[in-house]
mmCIF file of N, CA and C in Angstrom:
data_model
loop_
_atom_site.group_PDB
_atom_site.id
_atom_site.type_symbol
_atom_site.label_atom_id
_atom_site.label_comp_id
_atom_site.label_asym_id
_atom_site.label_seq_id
_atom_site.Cartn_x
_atom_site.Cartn_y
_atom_site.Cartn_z
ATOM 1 N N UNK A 724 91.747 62.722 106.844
ATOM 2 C CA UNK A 724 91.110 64.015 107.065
ATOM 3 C C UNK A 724 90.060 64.321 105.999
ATOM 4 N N UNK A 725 90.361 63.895 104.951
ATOM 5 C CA UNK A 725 89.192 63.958 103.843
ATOM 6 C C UNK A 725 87.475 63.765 104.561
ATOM 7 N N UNK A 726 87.670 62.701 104.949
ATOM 8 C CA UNK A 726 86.613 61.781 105.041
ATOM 9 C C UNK A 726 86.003 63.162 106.327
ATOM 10 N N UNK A 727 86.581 63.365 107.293
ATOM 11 C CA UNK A 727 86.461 64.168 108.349
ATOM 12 C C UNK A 727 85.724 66.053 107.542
ATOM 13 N N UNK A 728 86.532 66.084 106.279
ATOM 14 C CA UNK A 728 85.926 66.702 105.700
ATOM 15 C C UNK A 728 84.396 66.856 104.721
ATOM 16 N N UNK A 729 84.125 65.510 104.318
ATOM 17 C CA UNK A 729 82.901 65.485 103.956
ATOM 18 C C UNK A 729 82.177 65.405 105.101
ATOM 19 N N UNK A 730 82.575 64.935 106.196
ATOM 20 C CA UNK A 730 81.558 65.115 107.323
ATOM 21 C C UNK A 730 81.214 66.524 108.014
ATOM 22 N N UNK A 731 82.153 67.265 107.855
ATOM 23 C CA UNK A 731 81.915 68.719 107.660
ATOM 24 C C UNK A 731 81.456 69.532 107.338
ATOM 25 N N UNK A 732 81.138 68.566 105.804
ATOM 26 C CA UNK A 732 80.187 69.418 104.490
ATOM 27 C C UNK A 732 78.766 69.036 104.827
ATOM 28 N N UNK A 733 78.600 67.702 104.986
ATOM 29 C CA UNK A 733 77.508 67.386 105.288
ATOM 30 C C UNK A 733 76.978 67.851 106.134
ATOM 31 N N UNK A 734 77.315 67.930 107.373
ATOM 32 C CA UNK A 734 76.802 68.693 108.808
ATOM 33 C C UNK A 734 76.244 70.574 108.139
ATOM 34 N N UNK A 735 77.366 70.989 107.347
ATOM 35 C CA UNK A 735 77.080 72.202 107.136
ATOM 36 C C UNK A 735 75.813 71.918 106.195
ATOM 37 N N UNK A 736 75.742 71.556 104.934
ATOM 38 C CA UNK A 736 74.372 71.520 104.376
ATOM 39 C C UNK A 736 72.830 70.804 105.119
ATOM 40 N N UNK A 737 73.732 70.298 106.015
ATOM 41 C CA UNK A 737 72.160 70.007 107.120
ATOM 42 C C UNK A 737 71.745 70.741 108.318
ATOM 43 N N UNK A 738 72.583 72.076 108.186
ATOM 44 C CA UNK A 738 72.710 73.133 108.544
ATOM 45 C C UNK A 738 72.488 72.796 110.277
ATOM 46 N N UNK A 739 73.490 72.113 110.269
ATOM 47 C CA UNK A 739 74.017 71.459 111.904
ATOM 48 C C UNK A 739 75.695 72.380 111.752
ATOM 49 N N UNK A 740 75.077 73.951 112.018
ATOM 50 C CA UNK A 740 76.655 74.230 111.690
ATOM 51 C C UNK A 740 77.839 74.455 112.766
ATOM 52 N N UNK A 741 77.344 74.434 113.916
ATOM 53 C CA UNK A 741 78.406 74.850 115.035
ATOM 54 C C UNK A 741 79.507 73.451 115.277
ATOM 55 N N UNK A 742 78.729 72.155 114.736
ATOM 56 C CA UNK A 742 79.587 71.081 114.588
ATOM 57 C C UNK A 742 79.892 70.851 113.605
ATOM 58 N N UNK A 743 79.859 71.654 112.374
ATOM 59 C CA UNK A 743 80.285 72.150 111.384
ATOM 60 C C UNK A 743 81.623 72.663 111.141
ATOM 61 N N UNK A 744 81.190 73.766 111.496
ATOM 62 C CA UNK A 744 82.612 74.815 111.803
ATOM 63 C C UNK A 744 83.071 74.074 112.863
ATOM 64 N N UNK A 745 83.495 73.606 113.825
ATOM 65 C CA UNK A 745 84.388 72.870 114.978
ATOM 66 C C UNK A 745 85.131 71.531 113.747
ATOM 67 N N UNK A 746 84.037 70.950 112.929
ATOM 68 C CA UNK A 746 85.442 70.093 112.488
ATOM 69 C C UNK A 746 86.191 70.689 111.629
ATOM 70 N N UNK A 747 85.626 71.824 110.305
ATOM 71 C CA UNK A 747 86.361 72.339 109.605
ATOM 72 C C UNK A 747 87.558 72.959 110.565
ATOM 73 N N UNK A 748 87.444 73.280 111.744
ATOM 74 C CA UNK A 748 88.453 73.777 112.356
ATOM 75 C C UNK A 748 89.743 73.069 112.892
ATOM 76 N N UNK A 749 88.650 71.688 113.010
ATOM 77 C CA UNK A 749 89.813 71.044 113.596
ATOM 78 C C UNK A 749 90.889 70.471 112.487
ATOM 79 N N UNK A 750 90.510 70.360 110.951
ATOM 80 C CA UNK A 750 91.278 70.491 109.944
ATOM 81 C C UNK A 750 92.113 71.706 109.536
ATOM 82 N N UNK A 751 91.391 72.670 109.686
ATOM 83 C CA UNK A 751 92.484 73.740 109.025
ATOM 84 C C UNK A 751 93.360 73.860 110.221
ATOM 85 N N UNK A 752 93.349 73.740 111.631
ATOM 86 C CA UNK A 752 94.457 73.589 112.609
ATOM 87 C C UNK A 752 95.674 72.810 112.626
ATOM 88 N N UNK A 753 95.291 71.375 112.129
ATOM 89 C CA UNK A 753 95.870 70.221 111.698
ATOM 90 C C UNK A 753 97.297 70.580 110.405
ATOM 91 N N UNK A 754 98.266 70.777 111.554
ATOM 92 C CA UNK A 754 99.218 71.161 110.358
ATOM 93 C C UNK A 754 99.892 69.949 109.400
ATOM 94 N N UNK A 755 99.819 68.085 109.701
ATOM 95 C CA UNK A 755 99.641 67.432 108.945
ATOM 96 C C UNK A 755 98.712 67.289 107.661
ATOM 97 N N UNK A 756 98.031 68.190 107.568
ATOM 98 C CA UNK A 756 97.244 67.955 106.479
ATOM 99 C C UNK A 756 97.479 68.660 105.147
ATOM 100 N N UNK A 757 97.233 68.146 104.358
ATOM 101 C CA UNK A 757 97.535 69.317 103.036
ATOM 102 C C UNK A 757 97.029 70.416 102.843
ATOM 103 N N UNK A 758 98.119 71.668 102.610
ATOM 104 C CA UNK A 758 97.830 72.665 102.729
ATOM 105 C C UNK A 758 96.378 73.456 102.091
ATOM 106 N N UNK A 759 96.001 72.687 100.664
ATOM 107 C CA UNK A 759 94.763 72.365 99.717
ATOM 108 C C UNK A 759 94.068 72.611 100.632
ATOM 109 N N UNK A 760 93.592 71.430 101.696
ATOM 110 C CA UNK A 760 92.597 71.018 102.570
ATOM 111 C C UNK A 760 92.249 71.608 103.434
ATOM 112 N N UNK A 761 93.337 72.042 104.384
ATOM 113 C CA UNK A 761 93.554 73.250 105.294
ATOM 114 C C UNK A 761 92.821 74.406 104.866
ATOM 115 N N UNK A 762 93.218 74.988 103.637
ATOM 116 C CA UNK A 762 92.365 76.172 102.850
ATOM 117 C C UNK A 762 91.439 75.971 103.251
ATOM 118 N N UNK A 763 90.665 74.788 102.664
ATOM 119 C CA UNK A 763 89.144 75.046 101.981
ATOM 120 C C UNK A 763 88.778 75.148 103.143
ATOM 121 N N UNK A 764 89.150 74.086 104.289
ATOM 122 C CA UNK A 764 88.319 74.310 105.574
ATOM 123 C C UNK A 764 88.172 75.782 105.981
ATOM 124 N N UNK A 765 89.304 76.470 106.497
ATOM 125 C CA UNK A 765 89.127 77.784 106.206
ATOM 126 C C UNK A 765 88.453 78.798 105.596
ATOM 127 N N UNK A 766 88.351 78.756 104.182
ATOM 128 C CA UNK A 766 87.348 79.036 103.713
ATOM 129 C C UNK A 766 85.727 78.740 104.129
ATOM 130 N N UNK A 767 85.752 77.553 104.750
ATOM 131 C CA UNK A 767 84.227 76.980 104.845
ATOM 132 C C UNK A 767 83.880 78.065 106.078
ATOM 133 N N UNK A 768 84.632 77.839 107.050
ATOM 134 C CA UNK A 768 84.405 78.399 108.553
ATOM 135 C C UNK A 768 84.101 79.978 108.245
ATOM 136 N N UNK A 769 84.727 80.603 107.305
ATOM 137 C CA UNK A 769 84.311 82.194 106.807
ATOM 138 C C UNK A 769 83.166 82.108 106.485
ATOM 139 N N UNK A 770 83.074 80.611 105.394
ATOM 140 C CA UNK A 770 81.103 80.717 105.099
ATOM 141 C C UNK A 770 80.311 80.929 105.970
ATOM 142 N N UNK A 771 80.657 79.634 107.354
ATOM 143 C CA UNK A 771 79.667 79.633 107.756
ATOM 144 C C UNK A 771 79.461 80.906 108.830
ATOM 145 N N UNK A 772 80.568 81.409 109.116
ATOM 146 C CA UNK A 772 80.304 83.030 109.821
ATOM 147 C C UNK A 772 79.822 84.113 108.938
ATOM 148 N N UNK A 773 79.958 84.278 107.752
ATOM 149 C CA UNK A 773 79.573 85.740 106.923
ATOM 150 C C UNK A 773 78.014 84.982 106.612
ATOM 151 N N UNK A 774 77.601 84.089 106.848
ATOM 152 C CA UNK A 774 76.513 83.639 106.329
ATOM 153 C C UNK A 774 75.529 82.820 107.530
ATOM 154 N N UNK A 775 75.053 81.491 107.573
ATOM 155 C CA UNK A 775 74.166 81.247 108.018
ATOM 156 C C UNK A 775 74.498 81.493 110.167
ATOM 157 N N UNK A 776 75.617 81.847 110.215
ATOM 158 C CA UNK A 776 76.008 81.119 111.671
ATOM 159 C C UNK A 776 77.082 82.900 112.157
ATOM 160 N N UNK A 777 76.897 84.325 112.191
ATOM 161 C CA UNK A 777 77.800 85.116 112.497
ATOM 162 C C UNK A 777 77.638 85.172 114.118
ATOM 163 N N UNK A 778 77.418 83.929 114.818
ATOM 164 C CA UNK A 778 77.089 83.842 116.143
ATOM 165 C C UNK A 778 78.372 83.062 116.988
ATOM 166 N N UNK A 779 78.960 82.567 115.578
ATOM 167 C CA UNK A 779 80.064 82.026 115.781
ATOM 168 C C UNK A 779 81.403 82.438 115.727
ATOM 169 N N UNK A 780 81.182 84.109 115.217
ATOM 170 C CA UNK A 780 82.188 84.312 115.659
ATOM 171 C C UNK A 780 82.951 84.788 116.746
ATOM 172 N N UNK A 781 84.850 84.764 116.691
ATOM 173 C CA UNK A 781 84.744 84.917 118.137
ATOM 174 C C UNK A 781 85.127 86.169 118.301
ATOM 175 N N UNK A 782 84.962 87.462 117.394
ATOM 176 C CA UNK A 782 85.202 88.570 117.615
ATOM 177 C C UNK A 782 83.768 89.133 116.737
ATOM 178 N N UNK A 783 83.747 90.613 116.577
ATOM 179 C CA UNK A 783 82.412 91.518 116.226
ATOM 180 C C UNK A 783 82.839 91.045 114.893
ATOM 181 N N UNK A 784 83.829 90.694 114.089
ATOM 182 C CA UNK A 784 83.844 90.221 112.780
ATOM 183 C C UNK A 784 82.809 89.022 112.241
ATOM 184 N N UNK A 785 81.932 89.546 111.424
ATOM 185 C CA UNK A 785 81.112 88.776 111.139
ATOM 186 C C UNK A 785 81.339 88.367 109.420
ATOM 187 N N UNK A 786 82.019 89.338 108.672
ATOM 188 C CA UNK A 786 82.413 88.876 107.248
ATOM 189 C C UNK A 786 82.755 87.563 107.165
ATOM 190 N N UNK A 787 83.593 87.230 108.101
ATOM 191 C CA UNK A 787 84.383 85.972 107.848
ATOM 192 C C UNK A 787 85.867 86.131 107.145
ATOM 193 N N UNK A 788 86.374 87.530 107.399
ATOM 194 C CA UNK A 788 87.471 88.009 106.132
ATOM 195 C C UNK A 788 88.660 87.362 107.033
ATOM 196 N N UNK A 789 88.719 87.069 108.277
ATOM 197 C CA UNK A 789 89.822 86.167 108.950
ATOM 198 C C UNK A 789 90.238 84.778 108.327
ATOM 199 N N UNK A 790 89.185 84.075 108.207
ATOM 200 C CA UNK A 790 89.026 82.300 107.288
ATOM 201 C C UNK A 790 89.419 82.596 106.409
ATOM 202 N N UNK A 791 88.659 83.543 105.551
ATOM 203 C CA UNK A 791 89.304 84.329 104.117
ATOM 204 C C UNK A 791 90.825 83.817 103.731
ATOM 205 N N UNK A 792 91.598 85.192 104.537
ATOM 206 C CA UNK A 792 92.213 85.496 104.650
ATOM 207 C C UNK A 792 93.713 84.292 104.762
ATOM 208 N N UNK A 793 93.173 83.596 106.191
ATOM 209 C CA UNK A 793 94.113 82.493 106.606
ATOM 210 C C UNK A 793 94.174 80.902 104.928
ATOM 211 N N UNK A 794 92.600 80.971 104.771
ATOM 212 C CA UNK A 794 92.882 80.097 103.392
ATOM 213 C C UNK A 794 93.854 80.413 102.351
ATOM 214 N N UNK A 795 93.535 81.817 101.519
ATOM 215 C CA UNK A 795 94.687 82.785 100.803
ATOM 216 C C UNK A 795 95.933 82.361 101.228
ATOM 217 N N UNK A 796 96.166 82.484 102.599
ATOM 218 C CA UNK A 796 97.461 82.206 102.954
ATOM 219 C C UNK A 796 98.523 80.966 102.900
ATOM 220 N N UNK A 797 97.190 80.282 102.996
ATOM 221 C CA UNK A 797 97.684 78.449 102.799
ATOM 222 C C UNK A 797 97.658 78.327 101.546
ATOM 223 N N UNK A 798 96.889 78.782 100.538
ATOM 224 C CA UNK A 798 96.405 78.278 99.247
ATOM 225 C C UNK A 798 96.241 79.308 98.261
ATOM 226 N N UNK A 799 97.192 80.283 97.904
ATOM 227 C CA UNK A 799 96.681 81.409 96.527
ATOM 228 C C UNK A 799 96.063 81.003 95.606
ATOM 229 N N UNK A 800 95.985 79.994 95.759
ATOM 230 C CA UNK A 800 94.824 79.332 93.922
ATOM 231 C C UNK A 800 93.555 79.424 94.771
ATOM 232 N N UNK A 801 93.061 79.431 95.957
ATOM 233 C CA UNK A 801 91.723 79.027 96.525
ATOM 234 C C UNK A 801 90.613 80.011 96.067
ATOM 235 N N UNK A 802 90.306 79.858 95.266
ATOM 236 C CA UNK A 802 89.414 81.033 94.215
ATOM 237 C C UNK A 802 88.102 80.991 95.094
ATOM 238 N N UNK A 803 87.491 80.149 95.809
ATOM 239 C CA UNK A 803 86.294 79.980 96.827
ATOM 240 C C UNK A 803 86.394 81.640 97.939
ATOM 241 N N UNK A 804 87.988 81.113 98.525
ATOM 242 C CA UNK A 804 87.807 81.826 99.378
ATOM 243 C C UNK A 804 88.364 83.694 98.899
ATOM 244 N N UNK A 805 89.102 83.958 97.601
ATOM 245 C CA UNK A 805 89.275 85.172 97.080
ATOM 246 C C UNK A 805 88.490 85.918 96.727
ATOM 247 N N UNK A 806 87.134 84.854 96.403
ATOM 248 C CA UNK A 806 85.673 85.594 95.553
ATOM 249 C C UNK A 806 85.047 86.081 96.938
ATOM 250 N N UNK A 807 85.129 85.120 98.195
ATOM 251 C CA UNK A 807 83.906 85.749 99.229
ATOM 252 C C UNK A 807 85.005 86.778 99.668
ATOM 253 N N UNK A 808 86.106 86.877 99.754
ATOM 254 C CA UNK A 808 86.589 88.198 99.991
ATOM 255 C C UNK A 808 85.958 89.751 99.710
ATOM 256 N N UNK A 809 85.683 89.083 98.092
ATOM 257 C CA UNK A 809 85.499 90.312 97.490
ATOM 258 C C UNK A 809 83.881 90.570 97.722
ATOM 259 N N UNK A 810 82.611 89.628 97.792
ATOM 260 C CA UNK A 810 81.242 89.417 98.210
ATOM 261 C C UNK A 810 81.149 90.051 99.361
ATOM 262 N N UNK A 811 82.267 90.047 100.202
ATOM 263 C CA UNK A 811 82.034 90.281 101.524
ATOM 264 C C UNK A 811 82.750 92.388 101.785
ATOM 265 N N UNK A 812 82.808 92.583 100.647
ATOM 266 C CA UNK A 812 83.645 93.879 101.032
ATOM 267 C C UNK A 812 82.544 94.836 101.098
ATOM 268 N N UNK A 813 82.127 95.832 102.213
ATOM 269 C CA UNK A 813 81.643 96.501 102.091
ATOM 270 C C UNK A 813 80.001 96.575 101.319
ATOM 271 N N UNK A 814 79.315 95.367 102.150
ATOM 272 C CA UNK A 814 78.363 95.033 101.129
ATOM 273 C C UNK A 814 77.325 95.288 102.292
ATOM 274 N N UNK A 815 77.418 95.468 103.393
ATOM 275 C CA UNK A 815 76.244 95.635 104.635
ATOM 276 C C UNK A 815 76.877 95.955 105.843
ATOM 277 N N UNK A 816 76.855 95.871 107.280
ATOM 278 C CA UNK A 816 77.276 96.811 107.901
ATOM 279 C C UNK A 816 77.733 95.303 108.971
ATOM 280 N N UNK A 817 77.812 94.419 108.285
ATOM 281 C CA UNK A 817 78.718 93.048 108.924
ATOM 282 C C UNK A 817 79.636 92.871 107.555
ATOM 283 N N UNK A 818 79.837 93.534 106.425
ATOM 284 C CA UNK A 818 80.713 93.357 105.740
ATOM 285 C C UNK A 818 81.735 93.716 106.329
ATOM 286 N N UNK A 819 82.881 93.700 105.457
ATOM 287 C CA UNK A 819 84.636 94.635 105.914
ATOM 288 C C UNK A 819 85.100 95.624 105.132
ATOM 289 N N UNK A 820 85.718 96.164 105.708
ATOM 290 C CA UNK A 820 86.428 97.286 104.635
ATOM 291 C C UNK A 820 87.787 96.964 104.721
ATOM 292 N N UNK A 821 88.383 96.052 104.377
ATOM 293 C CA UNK A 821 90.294 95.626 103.955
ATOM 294 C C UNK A 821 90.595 95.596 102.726
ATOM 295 N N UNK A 822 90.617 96.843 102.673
ATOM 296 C CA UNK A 822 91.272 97.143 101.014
ATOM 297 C C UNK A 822 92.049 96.054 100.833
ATOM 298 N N UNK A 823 92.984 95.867 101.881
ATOM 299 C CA UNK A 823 94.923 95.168 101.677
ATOM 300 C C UNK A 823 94.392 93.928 100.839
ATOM 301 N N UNK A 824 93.271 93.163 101.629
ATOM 302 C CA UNK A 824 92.877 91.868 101.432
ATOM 303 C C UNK A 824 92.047 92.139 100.269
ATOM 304 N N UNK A 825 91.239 93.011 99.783
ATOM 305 C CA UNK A 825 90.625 93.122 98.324
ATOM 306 C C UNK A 825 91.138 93.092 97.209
ATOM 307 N N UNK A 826 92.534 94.475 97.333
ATOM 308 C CA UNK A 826 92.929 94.145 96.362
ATOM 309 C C UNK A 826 93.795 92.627 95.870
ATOM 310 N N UNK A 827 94.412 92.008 97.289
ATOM 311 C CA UNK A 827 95.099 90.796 97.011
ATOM 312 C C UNK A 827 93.980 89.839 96.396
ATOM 313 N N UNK A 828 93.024 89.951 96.509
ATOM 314 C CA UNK A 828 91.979 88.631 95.976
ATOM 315 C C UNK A 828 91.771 89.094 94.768
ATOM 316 N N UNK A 829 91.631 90.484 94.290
ATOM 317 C CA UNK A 829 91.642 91.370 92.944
ATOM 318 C C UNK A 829 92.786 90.751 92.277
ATOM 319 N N UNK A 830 93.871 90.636 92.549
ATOM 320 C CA UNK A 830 95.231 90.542 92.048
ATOM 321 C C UNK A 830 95.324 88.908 91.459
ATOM 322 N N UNK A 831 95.083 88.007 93.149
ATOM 323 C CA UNK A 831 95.169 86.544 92.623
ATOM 324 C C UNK A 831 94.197 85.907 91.305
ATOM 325 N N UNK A 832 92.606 86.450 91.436
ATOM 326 C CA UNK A 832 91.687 86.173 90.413
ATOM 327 C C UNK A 832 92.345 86.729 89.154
ATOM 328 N N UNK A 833 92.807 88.214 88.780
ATOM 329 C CA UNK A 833 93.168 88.444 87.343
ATOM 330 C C UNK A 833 93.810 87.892 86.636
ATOM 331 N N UNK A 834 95.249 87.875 87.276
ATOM 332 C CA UNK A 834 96.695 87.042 87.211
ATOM 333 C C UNK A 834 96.620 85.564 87.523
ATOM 334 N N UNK A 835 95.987 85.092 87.869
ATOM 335 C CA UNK A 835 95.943 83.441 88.464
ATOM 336 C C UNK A 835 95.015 82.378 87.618
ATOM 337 N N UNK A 836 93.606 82.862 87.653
ATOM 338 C CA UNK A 836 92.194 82.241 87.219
ATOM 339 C C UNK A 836 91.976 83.307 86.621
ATOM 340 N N UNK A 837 92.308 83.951 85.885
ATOM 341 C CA UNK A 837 90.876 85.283 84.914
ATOM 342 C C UNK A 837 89.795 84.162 84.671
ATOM 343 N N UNK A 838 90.303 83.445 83.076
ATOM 344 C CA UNK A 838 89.929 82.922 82.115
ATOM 345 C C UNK A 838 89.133 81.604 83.089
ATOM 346 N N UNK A 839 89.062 81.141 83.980
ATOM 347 C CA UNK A 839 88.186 79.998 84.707
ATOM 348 C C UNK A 839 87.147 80.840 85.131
ATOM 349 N N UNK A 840 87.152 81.743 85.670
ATOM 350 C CA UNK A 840 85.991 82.722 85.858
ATOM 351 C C UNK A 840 85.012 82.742 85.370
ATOM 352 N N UNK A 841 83.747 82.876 85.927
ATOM 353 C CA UNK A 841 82.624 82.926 85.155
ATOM 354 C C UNK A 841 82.154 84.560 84.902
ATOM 355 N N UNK A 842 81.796 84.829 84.378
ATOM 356 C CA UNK A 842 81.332 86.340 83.635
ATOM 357 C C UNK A 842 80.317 86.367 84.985
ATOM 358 N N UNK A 843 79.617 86.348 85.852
ATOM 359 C CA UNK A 843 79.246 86.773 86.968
ATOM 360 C C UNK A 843 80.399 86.793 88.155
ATOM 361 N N UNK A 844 80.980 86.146 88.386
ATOM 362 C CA UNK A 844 82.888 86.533 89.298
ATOM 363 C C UNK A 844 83.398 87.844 88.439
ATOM 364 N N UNK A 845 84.043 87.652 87.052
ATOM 365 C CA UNK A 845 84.813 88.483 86.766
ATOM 366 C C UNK A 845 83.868 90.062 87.021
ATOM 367 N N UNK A 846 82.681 90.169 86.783
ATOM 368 C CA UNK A 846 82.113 91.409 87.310
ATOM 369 C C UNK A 846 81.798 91.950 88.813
ATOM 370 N N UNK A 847 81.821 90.584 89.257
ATOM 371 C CA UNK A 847 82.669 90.854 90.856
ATOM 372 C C UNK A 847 83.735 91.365 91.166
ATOM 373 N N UNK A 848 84.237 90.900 90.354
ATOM 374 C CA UNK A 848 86.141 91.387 90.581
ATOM 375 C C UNK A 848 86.197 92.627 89.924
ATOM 376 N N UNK A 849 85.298 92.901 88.878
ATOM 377 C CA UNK A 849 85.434 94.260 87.798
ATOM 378 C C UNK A 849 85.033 95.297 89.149
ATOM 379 N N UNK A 850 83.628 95.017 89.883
ATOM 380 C CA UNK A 850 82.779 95.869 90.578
ATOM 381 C C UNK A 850 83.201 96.379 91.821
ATOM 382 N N UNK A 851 84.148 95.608 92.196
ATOM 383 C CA UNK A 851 84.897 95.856 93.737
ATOM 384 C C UNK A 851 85.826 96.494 93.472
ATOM 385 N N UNK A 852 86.799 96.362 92.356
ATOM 386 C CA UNK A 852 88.024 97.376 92.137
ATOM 387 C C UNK A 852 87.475 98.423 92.153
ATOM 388 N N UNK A 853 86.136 98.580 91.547
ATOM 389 C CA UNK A 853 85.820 100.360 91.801
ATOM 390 C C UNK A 853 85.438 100.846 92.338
ATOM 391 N N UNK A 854 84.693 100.053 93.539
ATOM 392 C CA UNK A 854 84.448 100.430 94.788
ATOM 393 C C UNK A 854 85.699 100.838 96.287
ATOM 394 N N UNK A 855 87.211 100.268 95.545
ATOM 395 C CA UNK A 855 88.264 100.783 96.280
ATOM 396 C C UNK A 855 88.579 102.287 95.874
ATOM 397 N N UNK A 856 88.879 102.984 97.424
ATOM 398 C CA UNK A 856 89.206 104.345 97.165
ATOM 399 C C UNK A 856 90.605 105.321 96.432
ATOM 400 N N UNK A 857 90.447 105.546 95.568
ATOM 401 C CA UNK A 857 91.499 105.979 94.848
ATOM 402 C C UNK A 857 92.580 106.557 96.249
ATOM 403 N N UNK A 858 93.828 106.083 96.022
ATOM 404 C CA UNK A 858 94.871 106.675 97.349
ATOM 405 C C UNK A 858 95.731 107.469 96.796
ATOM 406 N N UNK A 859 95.324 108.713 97.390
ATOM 407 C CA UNK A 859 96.165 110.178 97.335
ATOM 408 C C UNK A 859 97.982 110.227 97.162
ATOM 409 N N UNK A 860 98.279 110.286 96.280
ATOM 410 C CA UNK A 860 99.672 110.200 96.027
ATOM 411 C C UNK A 860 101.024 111.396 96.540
#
């Protein structure tokens, strides 16, 4: 599946992406595969919907916070897909508003990776916590 995965990558940077996203898919479906791998594909398929390809998706969700989401799920270390979580919150009117899923990508980056972070992420992660709405107690 590796190999199936650089062919994935490649297709996507030659911005051949609808056979792109179809193999990343057909990996992160693939429940033989390592869960690692599974992620990232996941992750990729969010790229390529919040970004060059939101034609692909199969609902009005265009963030990509579903791929997101499902990578997180396979993979809490997947720092790729926790950061576009947070890129993707409320940033244009194909962004999302899922607190649930913000703050969890808030949570995994502090506690997980702070210190791998680059000082442009961690002010991602600083800038989105304060863009969540304080909840009435």
């Amino acid at each position: 599946m590796e190999t199936l995965f650089e062919e994935a990558e490649k297709l996507f940077y030659d911005s051949i992406y609808e056979e792109s996203f179809v193999a990343f898919e057909k990996i992160a479906k693939d429940s033989n595969c390592e869960e690692s791998l599974r992620a990232e594909a996941y992750n990729m398929m969010g790229v390529i919907i919040s970004g060059p390809a939101p034609y692909l998706s199969k609902d009005e969700d265009e963030s990509g916070l579903e791929y997101f989401k499902a990578a997180l799920k396979l993979d809490d270390k997947n720092l790729g897909a926790a950061l576009n979580i947070l890129e993707g919150y409320q940033t244009s009117p194909t962004g999302h508003s899922d607190r649930e899923s913000v703050e969890l990508a808030c949570n995994l980056l502090k506690k997980g990776c702070w210190d791998e972070l680059s000082e442009e992420d961690k002010t991602l992660v600083i800038n989105t916590q304060k863009k969540l709405p304080i909840e009435h107690q």
